[in-house]
Amino acid sequence: MSLHILKRLLGRDRDDGPPVRTDGGTTSTGGEASATDESDLGALLSLLRESEAVQSAPFWLPPFLLMGFFVYGAIGWNVIISFTDFAGLQLPAYDPSAFDLEMYRRAFSDGQFWAATRNTFVLLVSFTALSLGGGLGLAILIDRGIRFENWFRTIYLLPFSLSFVVTAVFWRWMYNFDSGVINVVLRGVGLDFLASKWLAGGVDLGLLGALPLVPETLQFKLFAVIFALLWQFSGYAMVVYLAGLRAIPSDQYEAARVDGASTLRMYRRVILPQLRASTVSAAVVLMVFALKAFDFLYVMFGNNPGPTADILSTMMYRQAFAANEWAYGSAIAVVLFVVALAVVAPYLYGEYRRGEL
Amino acid sequence: MSVRDDLADRFGVDFETIDPVRVVLYTTLVGLIAFYLSPLESGLMTALKTEAEFATSPPFVPPTVDGFTLKPFGVALDTLSSAILNSIMLAVPATILSALLGSFAAYGLTNFEWRGQLGVVTLFIAGIFIPYQAVLIPLSRLWAIVNTKELLAPVLDITVFSAQVPVLGTVELATHPHYASIINLIITHAAYGIPITTLLFRSYYKKLSTEMLEAARLDGASAFTVYRRIVLPLSTPMFAVTLIYQFTQIWNDLLFALVIIPSGSGPAAVATIALNELTGGIIQTFNTQMAGAFVAALPTLLVYVLFGDKFAKGVAGEA
């Protein structure tokens, strides 16, 4: 191998002066190595030994291999399975000539799949938007120089430490028709007609139901889920926004105030535009949690949340692990992965562009 | 001194200049506390009531003296204690392992300069965002093929889960073959924790003074020595944040446990699975369900209450 190719691979062909290093008493100078003959094995070895890529490899390579195997290897395997008709416990033959798009075709002609896709998007968008709005509101309230700030912040963030499983157990009790808190309070203040079976039943939306992505009947099920998740995650959005608000130099507030801007105007014109980074990072994390809402739905509704609350992750689990339709489950998983990628790729690209990675 | 002056003194409340905006502000904030605590409060009140009591009193009202009982907590502890022990055996090593691996990776990816580094970093960070559904089937297949128990048999007896306790002698924490799946779960969580722990440590290591690290390397210190002598001791605050975050995530996971532990239950069940089974049964009354939720949530709640500030910082820093 040519020396300068190796140097390029190791990132050592820049003209930033000869990096002088002592390595076990042997002094070798990177700058002089460029004059060395290609066949000089010793120079090659010392170049390798002192290259930062090689020095750092023992640290990042083992975690990289472990993670790469479990994350990217597993995703690759999952994609392969989705092209087969793997439906049993034995391993499929993985014959590339037998690969087809049968499972994807099946998904796209499956009403349940489209219902789950629609619910996934409704959950993703409304949960993220509501949590961001709620979190921003909390952050603005808390940022107004209040006493006992730590207490308020701690309590609002408390639900974030709970698991989806625990949240689901608590909220199933909150939503209970006969003796759940919500209905008991509604009946207590004379609003009996509002007391509902929050986790079942629905309202006919009439003409609105003809619109794409809008269900014919509005079930509370999905919104009951979104509300409980809002309870769990709005504190998280608050913490992120609070950090964002605190990062804005205080002279900007003062400048706006000197200019005679009202508080509302100041937030709209000065503060909010600067919270873009907080919004993006909080939104990405919230969306990832929304895609992981499986645990919550599984505890709340068991293996089948029904067409109005089924999301892609619950459908995938049911198909693969309850119905043993492994290939079909993996095709749905691929769709879910693509949705996640579509959500996250612009964020990662933005971070890359701004040199934040 | 009047009560008013006393209050003014103690809390710095200036009654002359009470601002109606601030009254609204504090009322809102306190009202929100009611919202955030109501599920926990009504859950706790329900867990402290006898069956007769919770059938008649509103869920958020404290029990009467006659209606007070700790029995639901007793039942929940009985049912969940072995699962909680399993969760500890899972979460502690998996948390430490993933934090250490993340710290290694972040050091190797931050404090060195080489071509292609950014590509590798991107692969690490993208790993945070994969929906676990996309790896479930391969994971379940993998752990069905790899028999951890047989693999480990020459090295470790499966009674690794027994402990030598003075006076008591050998305590068998677990001898069931299913416990091999706890090891599988530890490896899985450690692997899937690497992306987020790497990101957390990387944001921290970026701020370390490079001059100091360079100087140490020029003095002839190996990369490992620099890590052990300089980077690791400086990482303590970040280890605290990462350990808290990872512990919460691993303790709270249901999905991996459902897929990796055979039949999703049995003696190897972790706390989330056991809680789901406890509360999913029709026999259990609401007071036992709520007590179970508190018992299963206690470790993360405790971690959160004790280290809440660091937790909040870590959560904000992760973004």
XYZ file of C-alpha atoms in Angstrom:
676
model
C 0.000 0.000 0.000
C 1.260 3.407 -0.848
C 2.350 5.482 2.091
C 0.499 8.594 1.137
C -2.773 6.713 0.740
C -2.312 5.371 4.222
C -1.516 8.843 5.465
C -4.632 10.168 3.853
C -6.699 7.419 5.433
C -5.249 8.285 8.779
C -5.924 11.967 8.277
C -2.221 12.803 8.377
C -1.763 14.494 5.005
C -2.599 17.968 6.221
C 0.138 20.597 6.202
C -0.327 21.573 9.802
C 3.302 21.186 10.707
C 5.103 18.037 11.688
C 3.454 16.531 14.740
C 6.363 15.724 16.995
C 5.685 12.984 19.481
C 7.812 10.845 21.660
C 6.662 7.316 21.771
C 8.487 5.061 24.174
C 11.720 6.997 23.712
C 11.724 6.751 19.913
C 11.271 10.109 18.317
C 9.585 9.975 14.964
C 8.596 12.987 12.960
C 5.480 12.814 10.862
C 6.597 15.581 8.515
C 9.732 13.738 7.483
C 7.856 10.533 6.883
C 6.454 11.986 3.668
C 9.939 11.835 2.166
C 10.327 8.196 3.068
C 10.214 5.551 0.399
C 6.915 3.726 -0.001
C 8.472 0.436 0.847
C 9.784 1.641 4.158
C 7.934 -0.709 6.460
C 9.310 0.887 9.611
C 7.972 4.317 8.652
C 4.614 2.758 7.860
C 4.436 1.052 11.209
C 5.440 4.116 13.194
C 2.960 6.167 11.229
C 0.270 3.662 12.096
C 1.323 3.527 15.714
C 1.228 7.251 16.222
C -1.892 7.915 14.178
C -4.788 9.120 16.265
C -7.152 6.731 14.504
C -5.158 3.758 15.717
C -4.601 5.209 19.180
C -8.273 5.923 19.674
C -9.561 2.667 18.183
C -9.261 0.599 21.392
C -11.704 3.026 22.969
C -14.408 3.459 20.381
C -14.127 0.257 18.370
C -15.423 -2.272 20.930
C -18.519 -0.209 21.788
C -18.953 0.493 18.093
C -18.895 -3.189 17.207
C -21.258 -4.122 20.021
C -23.716 -1.365 19.148
C -23.283 -1.881 15.408
C -24.052 -5.574 15.733
C -27.165 -5.039 17.817
C -28.475 -1.920 16.080
C -27.442 -2.006 12.451
C -26.934 -5.746 12.196
C -30.361 -6.373 13.702
C -32.039 -3.816 11.441
C -30.400 -5.451 8.421
C -31.578 -8.881 9.533
C -35.055 -7.497 10.092
C -35.138 -6.065 6.549
C -34.078 -9.444 5.150
C -36.816 -11.233 7.105
C -39.385 -8.761 5.773
C -38.653 -9.985 2.223
C -39.299 -13.614 3.155
C -42.435 -15.463 4.198
C -40.949 -16.388 7.572
C -43.898 -17.435 9.718
C -42.640 -20.179 11.951
C -40.098 -20.697 14.658
C -37.440 -22.196 12.409
C -35.039 -19.989 10.523
C -36.014 -19.119 6.963
C -33.762 -20.245 4.144
C -32.919 -16.688 3.097
C -32.828 -17.559 -0.597
C -32.327 -14.197 -2.348
C -34.141 -15.426 -5.464
C -37.239 -16.056 -3.359
C -37.236 -12.548 -1.914
C -40.328 -10.541 -2.763
C -42.376 -7.610 -1.601
C -45.300 -9.792 -0.634
C -45.385 -8.628 2.996
C -45.333 -4.958 1.997
C -48.113 -5.567 -0.512
C -50.073 -7.275 2.222
C -49.526 -4.333 4.566
C -50.583 -1.738 2.013
C -53.831 -3.574 1.336
C -54.549 -4.122 5.029
C -57.064 -1.699 6.538
C -55.665 -2.312 10.003
C -52.238 -1.225 8.804
C -53.586 2.086 7.501
C -55.549 2.652 10.692
C -52.369 2.006 12.698
C -50.389 4.346 10.428
C -53.006 7.061 10.829
C -53.063 6.631 14.617
C -49.267 6.679 14.710
C -49.218 10.046 12.946
C -52.058 11.470 15.052
C -50.246 10.397 18.210
C -46.876 11.612 16.940
C -48.041 15.040 15.822
C -50.576 15.922 18.515
C -48.548 14.527 21.399
C -45.395 16.327 20.264
C -47.173 19.624 19.574
C -49.097 19.559 22.871
C -46.035 18.603 24.915
C -43.957 21.347 23.309
C -46.713 23.910 23.898
C -47.272 22.758 27.462
C -43.560 22.595 28.180
C -42.966 26.076 26.778
C -45.837 27.440 28.859
C -44.440 25.836 32.012
C -40.939 27.095 31.250
C -42.146 30.675 30.730
C -44.143 30.565 33.978
C -41.207 29.182 35.926
C -38.691 31.526 34.334
C -40.410 34.606 35.728
C -38.247 34.731 38.813
C -40.528 32.793 41.115
C -39.809 31.514 44.587
C -39.415 27.781 45.231
C -38.551 27.322 41.570
C -36.770 24.033 42.338
C -39.901 22.618 43.936
C -42.147 23.465 41.027
C -39.621 22.171 38.517
C -39.102 18.942 40.442
C -42.827 18.233 40.702
C -43.542 18.951 37.029
C -40.697 16.675 35.978
C -41.611 13.926 38.453
C -43.776 11.868 36.038
C -40.831 11.660 33.627
C -39.066 9.313 36.024
C -41.934 6.818 35.897
C -42.135 3.995 33.416
C -44.816 3.772 30.761
C -46.070 0.750 32.688
C -46.577 2.686 35.920
C -48.098 5.662 34.083
C -50.550 3.360 32.347
C -51.566 1.737 35.644
C -52.176 5.140 37.253
C -54.110 6.554 34.309
C -56.236 3.472 33.845
C -57.406 4.234 37.367
C -57.848 7.956 36.575
C -60.013 7.077 33.561
C -62.034 4.393 35.339
C -65.717 4.938 34.551
C -67.210 4.226 37.963
C -64.665 5.497 40.440
C -61.868 7.155 38.460
C -60.823 10.639 39.543
C -61.892 12.340 36.317
C -65.457 11.082 36.345
C -65.826 11.469 40.105
C -64.783 15.125 39.842
C -67.048 15.742 36.841
C -70.009 14.227 38.677
C -69.073 16.104 41.817
C -69.323 19.482 40.096
C -72.571 18.581 38.385
C -71.167 17.823 34.940
C -72.491 14.257 34.926
C -73.122 14.331 31.197
C -69.380 14.755 30.587
C -68.449 11.688 32.593
C -67.492 9.181 29.937
C -66.047 5.811 29.246
C -62.786 7.477 28.264
C -61.171 4.247 27.187
C -64.101 3.118 25.021
C -66.979 4.626 23.058
C -66.834 7.429 20.525
C -68.415 10.464 18.871
C -69.564 10.503 15.241
C -67.643 13.184 13.359
C -70.026 13.131 10.383
C -68.651 14.877 7.288
C -65.259 15.528 8.842
C -64.714 11.782 8.839
C -64.458 11.828 5.057
C -61.188 13.801 5.241
C -57.966 11.842 4.930
C -56.419 10.740 8.227
C -59.560 11.742 10.153
C -61.419 8.826 11.741
C -65.155 8.471 11.130
C -65.841 8.320 14.820
C -63.785 10.249 17.269
C -62.778 7.875 20.006
C -61.382 9.208 23.206
C -59.070 6.232 23.453
C -56.193 7.787 21.518
C -56.715 11.177 23.154
C -56.851 9.556 26.553
C -53.456 8.086 25.712
C -52.130 11.422 24.433
C -53.346 13.233 27.550
C -51.645 10.752 29.879
C -48.432 10.969 27.856
C -48.669 14.752 28.001
C -48.784 14.427 31.769
C -45.661 12.302 31.677
C -43.550 14.281 29.197
C -44.505 17.972 29.343
C -42.111 18.385 32.269
C -39.329 17.137 30.054
C -40.121 19.751 27.391
C -40.200 22.340 30.181
C -36.668 21.456 31.301
C -35.325 21.723 27.768
C -37.053 25.072 27.190
C -35.909 26.352 30.566
C -32.312 25.605 29.604
C -32.946 27.416 26.296
C -34.475 30.446 28.006
C -31.586 30.670 30.450
C -29.115 30.640 27.562
C -30.563 33.853 26.114
C -28.438 36.803 27.256
C -30.400 38.978 29.665
C -29.472 42.201 27.859
C -31.821 41.127 25.078
C -34.740 41.173 27.500
C -33.657 44.593 28.689
C -33.211 45.934 25.178
C -36.725 44.793 24.286
C -38.069 46.378 27.438
C -36.266 49.662 26.751
C -37.806 49.624 23.291
C -41.160 49.543 25.053
C -42.118 46.070 23.828
C -44.939 44.387 25.729
C -44.178 41.065 27.410
C -46.207 39.203 24.813
C -44.428 40.969 21.969
C -41.062 40.376 23.552
C -41.702 36.645 23.752
C -43.001 36.489 20.190
C -40.337 38.592 18.548
C -37.253 38.174 20.700
C -37.474 35.022 22.771
C -39.339 32.440 20.694
C -37.148 32.724 17.579
C -34.127 31.961 19.740
C -35.716 28.823 21.159
C -35.600 27.085 17.803
C -32.768 24.770 18.826
C -34.563 23.798 22.045
C -37.757 23.139 20.107
C -35.995 20.937 17.592
C -34.130 18.862 20.157
C -37.149 18.481 22.453
C -39.381 17.597 19.484
C -37.018 14.894 18.292
C -36.815 13.246 21.709
C -40.596 13.490 22.201
C -41.233 11.935 18.810
C -38.913 9.081 19.661
C -40.861 8.521 22.883
C -44.126 8.693 20.928
C -42.859 5.973 18.617
C -41.972 3.942 21.712
C -45.410 4.393 23.297
C -45.909 0.640 22.892
C -45.317 -0.092 26.594
C -48.067 2.328 27.578
C -50.639 0.961 25.138
C -49.726 -2.626 25.953
C -50.474 -2.123 29.631
C -53.508 0.093 29.013
C -55.266 -2.058 26.426
C -53.513 -5.420 26.350
C -52.339 -6.932 23.111
C -55.057 -5.372 20.976
C -55.882 -1.686 21.477
C -58.500 -1.869 18.708
C -58.549 0.055 15.416
C -58.902 3.471 17.061
C -55.820 3.239 19.244
C -53.671 0.651 17.491
C -50.347 2.135 16.392
C -47.664 0.599 14.206
C -45.575 -0.566 17.151
C -48.467 -2.390 18.832
C -49.553 -3.896 15.519
C -46.011 -5.078 14.796
C -45.705 -6.756 18.199
C -49.100 -8.432 17.861
C -48.381 -9.768 14.382
C -44.922 -11.076 15.213
C -45.207 -12.293 18.776
C -48.885 -13.166 19.190
C -49.886 -14.274 15.677
C -46.434 -15.650 14.723
C -46.564 -13.688 11.468
C -42.863 -12.897 11.745
C -42.282 -11.666 8.220
C -45.384 -9.495 8.294
C -44.329 -8.072 11.652
C -40.871 -7.290 10.344
C -42.322 -5.511 7.293
C -44.374 -3.298 9.625
C -41.214 -2.744 11.684
C -39.409 -1.581 8.544
C -42.209 0.921 7.868
C -41.931 2.148 11.456
C -38.167 2.456 11.071
C -38.643 4.521 7.906
C -41.094 6.799 9.752
C -38.552 7.275 12.545
C -35.816 7.936 10.007
C -37.970 10.533 8.257
C -38.464 12.250 11.598
C -34.860 12.129 12.708
C -32.800 12.449 9.517
C -33.476 16.190 9.047
C -32.447 16.746 12.660
C -29.229 14.774 12.293
C -28.455 16.580 9.041
C -29.065 19.937 10.703
C -26.750 19.024 13.563
C -24.149 17.913 11.043
C -24.424 21.169 9.099
C -24.048 23.253 12.221
C -21.081 21.162 13.367
C -22.894 20.005 16.481
C -22.295 16.294 16.069
C -44.522 42.195 65.321
C -47.691 41.539 63.362
C -48.257 38.288 61.483
C -47.970 40.287 58.317
C -44.585 41.696 59.183
C -43.460 38.298 60.349
C -44.447 36.753 57.004
C -42.811 39.613 55.170
C -39.655 39.025 57.159
C -39.539 35.310 56.794
C -40.471 34.909 53.159
C -39.557 38.348 51.873
C -43.153 38.999 50.801
C -43.653 42.709 50.328
C -47.362 43.214 50.875
C -47.292 46.830 49.755
C -46.326 45.855 46.247
C -48.312 42.645 45.723
C -48.628 42.313 42.014
C -51.898 40.852 40.669
C -49.935 39.263 37.837
C -47.848 37.366 40.334
C -50.923 36.240 42.227
C -52.263 34.733 39.007
C -48.839 33.293 38.271
C -48.543 31.515 41.618
C -52.154 30.340 41.485
C -51.496 28.797 38.078
C -48.296 27.147 39.253
C -49.988 25.668 42.314
C -52.965 24.548 40.212
C -50.538 22.763 37.907
C -49.041 20.969 40.886
C -52.509 19.527 41.479
C -52.554 18.275 37.900
C -49.093 16.709 38.053
C -49.588 15.115 41.439
C -53.225 14.007 41.125
C -52.583 10.544 39.622
C -49.898 9.887 42.228
C -51.989 11.269 45.054
C -55.156 9.388 44.184
C -53.097 6.275 43.533
C -51.496 6.514 46.969
C -54.816 7.196 48.690
C -56.388 4.220 46.923
C -53.486 1.982 47.922
C -53.999 2.895 51.581
C -57.700 1.982 51.662
C -59.490 -1.230 52.446
C -61.713 -2.611 49.718
C -64.849 -1.482 51.534
C -63.392 1.998 51.928
C -62.332 2.618 48.346
C -65.685 1.378 47.081
C -67.426 4.207 48.913
C -64.972 7.121 49.215
C -63.768 9.279 46.313
C -60.363 8.148 45.011
C -58.433 11.253 46.044
C -59.798 11.462 49.594
C -57.529 10.068 52.337
C -58.805 6.929 54.084
C -60.687 7.154 57.363
C -59.124 5.567 60.418
C -61.245 2.441 59.955
C -60.661 2.312 56.236
C -56.873 2.585 56.492
C -54.772 -0.454 55.656
C -51.261 -1.316 54.523
C -52.307 -4.731 53.310
C -52.244 -3.800 49.591
C -48.574 -2.869 49.958
C -47.960 -6.202 51.654
C -49.608 -8.094 48.789
C -47.758 -6.035 46.182
C -44.400 -6.516 47.908
C -45.012 -10.258 48.182
C -45.855 -10.533 44.495
C -43.216 -8.167 43.189
C -40.223 -8.679 45.467
C -38.503 -11.374 43.407
C -39.147 -9.418 40.207
C -37.670 -6.332 41.839
C -34.594 -8.334 42.785
C -34.362 -9.407 39.134
C -34.668 -5.803 38.013
C -31.814 -4.830 40.327
C -29.661 -7.680 38.999
C -30.473 -6.443 35.511
C -30.345 -2.686 35.879
C -27.209 -2.285 37.999
C -24.717 -4.139 35.758
C -26.382 -2.997 32.531
C -26.298 0.627 33.679
C -22.645 0.516 34.720
C -21.642 -1.356 31.568
C -23.397 1.019 29.189
C -22.046 4.087 30.987
C -18.467 2.762 30.857
C -18.743 1.790 27.197
C -20.236 5.186 26.368
C -17.420 6.919 28.186
C -14.799 4.882 26.281
C -16.469 5.552 22.947
C -16.898 9.249 23.620
C -13.237 9.615 24.594
C -12.110 7.800 21.458
C -14.410 9.845 19.293
C -13.854 13.267 20.838
C -10.296 13.717 21.990
C -8.608 12.360 18.890
C -8.618 13.613 15.347
C -8.924 11.269 12.444
C -10.652 11.031 9.156
C -14.063 9.401 9.116
C -14.618 10.262 12.757
C -17.770 12.217 12.005
C -19.236 9.298 10.090
C -18.728 6.997 13.054
C -20.167 9.607 15.423
C -23.248 9.887 13.202
C -23.740 6.118 13.310
C -23.517 6.193 17.103
C -25.977 9.061 17.484
C -28.456 7.727 14.927
C -28.614 4.625 17.117
C -30.470 6.655 19.759
C -33.438 7.137 17.502
C -34.168 3.666 16.190
C -37.582 2.387 17.240
C -36.973 -0.854 19.121
C -39.650 -2.578 17.065
C -37.175 -2.544 14.170
C -34.848 -4.925 16.023
C -37.260 -7.054 18.059
C -37.598 -10.033 15.751
C -33.842 -10.389 15.138
C -33.232 -9.983 18.880
C -35.703 -12.686 19.796
C -34.195 -14.958 17.138
C -30.645 -14.177 18.241
C -31.273 -14.983 21.876
C -33.169 -18.113 20.882
C -30.136 -19.327 18.900
C -27.429 -18.195 21.306
C -27.766 -20.326 24.389
C -26.121 -18.112 26.945
C -26.377 -20.743 29.614
C -24.448 -23.326 27.608
C -21.980 -20.724 26.385
C -21.225 -19.648 29.892
C -21.268 -23.111 31.429
C -17.498 -23.741 31.025
C -16.704 -20.342 32.572
C -19.476 -19.719 35.039
C -21.948 -21.936 36.682
C -25.437 -20.467 36.310
C -25.315 -20.174 40.082
C -23.440 -16.921 39.502
C -26.650 -15.656 40.957
C -25.891 -17.213 44.284
C -24.030 -15.222 46.886
C -21.826 -16.114 49.855
C -23.368 -14.372 52.815
C -21.710 -14.586 56.236
C -23.760 -16.565 58.779
C -26.336 -17.596 56.155
C -23.851 -19.357 53.889
C -24.631 -19.650 50.185
C -27.805 -17.841 49.268
C -29.332 -19.003 46.040
C -30.682 -15.854 44.507
C -31.700 -17.790 41.453
C -31.014 -21.168 40.002
C -33.688 -21.320 37.358
C -32.462 -21.711 33.766
C -34.474 -18.641 32.829
C -31.875 -16.556 34.576
C -29.592 -16.921 31.602
C -32.076 -14.583 29.942
C -31.268 -11.908 32.506
C -27.693 -12.032 31.214
C -29.064 -11.720 27.673
C -31.075 -8.737 28.789
C -28.017 -7.142 30.435
C -26.018 -7.464 27.202
C -28.934 -6.116 25.155
C -29.495 -3.094 27.370
C -25.777 -2.369 27.548
C -25.564 -2.436 23.736
C -28.629 -0.263 23.152
C -27.534 2.144 25.873
C -24.235 2.899 24.120
C -25.589 5.514 21.659
C -27.177 7.728 24.310
C -24.340 7.344 26.832
C -21.827 8.158 24.098
C -23.756 11.307 23.212
C -23.944 12.369 26.870
C -20.225 11.848 27.480
C -19.269 13.361 24.145
C -21.008 16.642 24.899
C -19.009 16.685 28.134
C -15.628 15.667 26.713
C -15.872 18.334 24.011
C -15.539 20.914 26.751
C -12.439 19.368 28.331
C -9.319 21.427 27.816
C -7.521 19.914 24.869
C -4.230 21.558 25.836
C -4.095 19.536 28.988
C -4.744 16.258 27.186
C -2.265 17.161 24.422
C 0.369 18.061 26.984
C -0.076 14.752 28.735
C 0.250 12.898 25.451
C 3.372 14.872 24.493
C 4.849 13.890 27.835
C 4.648 10.339 26.614
C 1.463 9.241 28.312
C -0.411 6.599 26.361
C -4.008 7.212 25.324
C -5.092 4.805 28.025
C -3.080 6.552 30.734
C -4.586 9.893 29.741
C -8.037 8.353 30.005
C -7.437 6.708 33.350
C -5.491 9.508 35.012
C -7.177 12.613 33.604
C -10.406 11.973 31.715
C -11.975 9.392 34.028
C -11.531 11.406 37.257
C -12.920 14.482 35.520
C -15.950 12.507 34.322
C -17.533 11.960 37.734
C -20.373 14.502 37.293
C -21.210 13.099 33.875
C -21.127 9.552 35.220
C -23.698 10.595 37.809
C -26.026 11.979 35.139
C -25.549 9.026 32.794
C -26.000 6.417 35.503
C -29.225 8.048 36.696
C -30.583 8.308 33.163
C -29.638 4.780 32.144
C -30.852 3.250 35.387
C -34.255 4.856 34.861
C -34.439 3.740 31.227
C -33.382 0.153 31.892
C -35.517 -0.239 34.993
C -38.541 1.124 33.131
C -38.205 -1.006 30.007
C -40.959 -3.473 29.235
C -40.480 -4.312 25.560
C -37.039 -5.973 25.597
C -38.001 -7.956 28.680
C -41.210 -9.153 27.000
C -39.274 -10.418 24.007
C -36.076 -11.727 25.575
C -37.371 -13.424 28.721
C -39.024 -16.646 27.600
C -42.814 -16.594 27.836
C -42.485 -13.084 29.198
C -42.935 -14.174 32.780
C -41.939 -16.838 35.209
C -39.224 -16.581 37.834
C -37.034 -14.339 35.663
C -39.682 -11.643 35.239
C -38.495 -8.092 35.858
C -40.478 -5.473 37.761
C -42.303 -3.947 34.774
C -43.498 -7.335 33.561
C -44.536 -8.466 37.019
C -46.414 -5.204 37.565
C -48.218 -5.618 34.261
C -49.224 -9.131 35.248
C -50.261 -8.068 38.735
C -52.448 -5.237 37.473
C -53.720 -7.027 34.378
C -55.301 -9.808 36.412
C -58.997 -9.466 37.134
C -58.579 -10.764 40.667
C -56.518 -7.840 41.908
C -58.411 -4.917 43.320
C -57.483 -1.331 42.572
C -55.803 -0.799 45.924
C -53.370 -3.653 45.244
C -52.772 -2.391 41.696
C -51.903 1.092 42.933
C -49.686 -0.266 45.710
C -47.947 -2.393 43.081
C -47.367 0.640 40.872
C -45.709 2.466 43.771
C -43.599 -0.511 44.762
C -42.398 -1.034 41.177
C -41.771 2.682 40.665
C -40.034 3.166 44.015
C -36.416 2.697 42.868
C -36.632 5.251 40.052
C -38.743 7.605 42.161
C -36.128 7.342 44.904
C -33.263 7.967 42.490
C -35.200 10.890 41.129
C -36.038 12.446 44.479
C -32.473 12.019 45.766
C -30.721 13.223 42.617
C -33.551 15.220 41.027
C -31.399 18.201 40.153
C -28.763 16.126 38.414
C -31.535 14.231 36.679
C -33.015 17.464 35.365
C -29.612 18.640 34.217
C -28.949 15.358 32.493
C -32.301 15.427 30.772
C -31.687 18.951 29.520
C -28.112 18.145 28.588
C -29.123 15.088 26.637
C -31.158 17.255 24.277
